[in-house]
Amino acid sequence: MRFGVTYAALLLNAAFTMEVFLLTKNLLVLLIMLPVHGICMLLCARDARYFDLLLMWAKTRLLAYFSSIRFWKGASYSPLLLDLPDRHGRRKAIATVRLS
């Protein structure tokens, strides 16, 4: 850890700030790094592996999500309709299982 954040958070902060700097061509934009670093410090204080888990999620689930959209033209792996519970936790239909 450096300056209260992990290396992944530090690199993410630096990359984001440099991208904004290159787009705006204004040196004052580099001051964005301070509040972004503060937010990263708060996230790392809550869970030190937050950015590592975020990168792992992006490498696994996010890539699978986008490849599913490209292949199936939708974000779901299953063509089945889901009967999700409402805000009270109740399902709309009673689940039935057929045994053959």
C-alpha positions as a Python dict, from the first residue, in 0.01 Angstrom:
ca = {
    (1, 'M'): (0, 0, 0),
    (2, 'R'): (111, 351, -79),
    (3, 'F'): (-39, 670, 63),
    (4, 'G'): (-326, 479, 223),
    (5, 'V'): (-443, 298, -91),
    (6, 'T'): (-348, -21, -271),
    (7, 'Y'): (-137, -20, -585),
    (8, 'A'): (-440, -104, -799),
    (9, 'A'): (-627, 199, -662),
    (10, 'L'): (-322, 421, -709),
    (11, 'L'): (-284, 311, -1072),
    (12, 'L'): (-655, 351, -1140),
    (13, 'N'): (-646, 702, -992),
    (14, 'A'): (-337, 799, -1192),
    (15, 'A'): (-478, 659, -1517),
    (16, 'F'): (-812, 837, -1469),
    (17, 'T'): (-645, 1168, -1386),
    (18, 'M'): (-404, 1145, -1679),
    (19, 'E'): (-689, 1068, -1920),
    (20, 'V'): (-882, 1373, -1801),
    (21, 'F'): (-564, 1583, -1824),
    (22, 'L'): (-496, 1468, -2180),
    (23, 'L'): (-853, 1542, -2285),
    (24, 'T'): (-868, 1890, -2131),
    (25, 'K'): (-500, 1998, -2166),
    (26, 'N'): (-531, 2195, -1843),
    (27, 'L'): (-278, 2156, -1560),
    (28, 'L'): (-535, 2242, -1295),
    (29, 'V'): (-720, 1923, -1380),
    (30, 'L'): (-437, 1732, -1213),
    (31, 'L'): (-585, 1849, -882),
    (32, 'I'): (-868, 1602, -946),
    (33, 'M'): (-625, 1340, -818),
    (34, 'L'): (-669, 1460, -458),
    (35, 'P'): (-1045, 1404, -414),
    (36, 'V'): (-1031, 1082, -616),
    (37, 'H'): (-747, 966, -391),
    (38, 'G'): (-958, 1052, -87),
    (39, 'I'): (-1246, 842, -220),
    (40, 'C'): (-1005, 556, -287),
    (41, 'M'): (-871, 588, 68),
    (42, 'L'): (-1222, 560, 211),
    (43, 'L'): (-1293, 253, 0),
    (44, 'C'): (-962, 92, 98),
    (45, 'A'): (-1026, 170, 465),
    (46, 'R'): (-1350, -26, 440),
    (47, 'D'): (-1195, -321, 254),
    (48, 'A'): (-828, -329, 152),
    (49, 'R'): (-900, -571, -134),
    (50, 'Y'): (-1180, -360, -286),
    (51, 'F'): (-993, -267, -603),
    (52, 'D'): (-840, -613, -639),
    (53, 'L'): (-1188, -762, -627),
    (54, 'L'): (-1313, -499, -870),
    (55, 'L'): (-1038, -587, -1117),
    (56, 'M'): (-1105, -959, -1074),
    (57, 'W'): (-1477, -899, -1140),
    (58, 'A'): (-1392, -700, -1453),
    (59, 'K'): (-1162, -977, -1580),
    (60, 'T'): (-1420, -1251, -1529),
    (61, 'R'): (-1784, -1139, -1518),
    (62, 'L'): (-1763, -822, -1725),
    (63, 'L'): (-1591, -997, -2016),
    (64, 'A'): (-1842, -1282, -2004),
    (65, 'Y'): (-2126, -1028, -1996),
    (66, 'F'): (-2006, -845, -2306),
    (67, 'S'): (-1932, -1164, -2499),
    (68, 'S'): (-2285, -1284, -2419),
    (69, 'I'): (-2429, -959, -2554),
    (70, 'R'): (-2224, -987, -2870),
    (71, 'F'): (-2319, -1351, -2936),
    (72, 'W'): (-2680, -1368, -2819),
    (73, 'K'): (-2773, -1000, -2865),
    (74, 'G'): (-2884, -1001, -2502),
    (75, 'A'): (-2731, -1001, -2155),
    (76, 'S'): (-2878, -1330, -2033),
    (77, 'Y'): (-2734, -1676, -2072),
    (78, 'S'): (-3076, -1836, -2045),
    (79, 'P'): (-3381, -1779, -2266),
    (80, 'L'): (-3606, -1872, -1973),
    (81, 'L'): (-3818, -1612, -1800),
    (82, 'L'): (-3725, -1552, -1440),
    (83, 'D'): (-3991, -1529, -1174),
    (84, 'L'): (-3814, -1288, -942),
    (85, 'P'): (-3963, -1196, -606),
    (86, 'D'): (-4126, -858, -561),
    (87, 'R'): (-4023, -604, -298),
    (88, 'H'): (-4200, -806, -28),
    (89, 'G'): (-4005, -1120, -116),
    (90, 'R'): (-4301, -1302, -268),
    (91, 'R'): (-4300, -1468, -606),
    (92, 'K'): (-4584, -1415, -852),
    (93, 'A'): (-4631, -1781, -939),
    (94, 'I'): (-4591, -2098, -738),
    (95, 'A'): (-4284, -2290, -847),
    (96, 'T'): (-4362, -2635, -983),
    (97, 'V'): (-4109, -2903, -1062),
    (98, 'R'): (-4194, -3174, -1312),
    (99, 'L'): (-4033, -3510, -1261),
    (100, 'S'): (-4023, -3740, -1560),
}
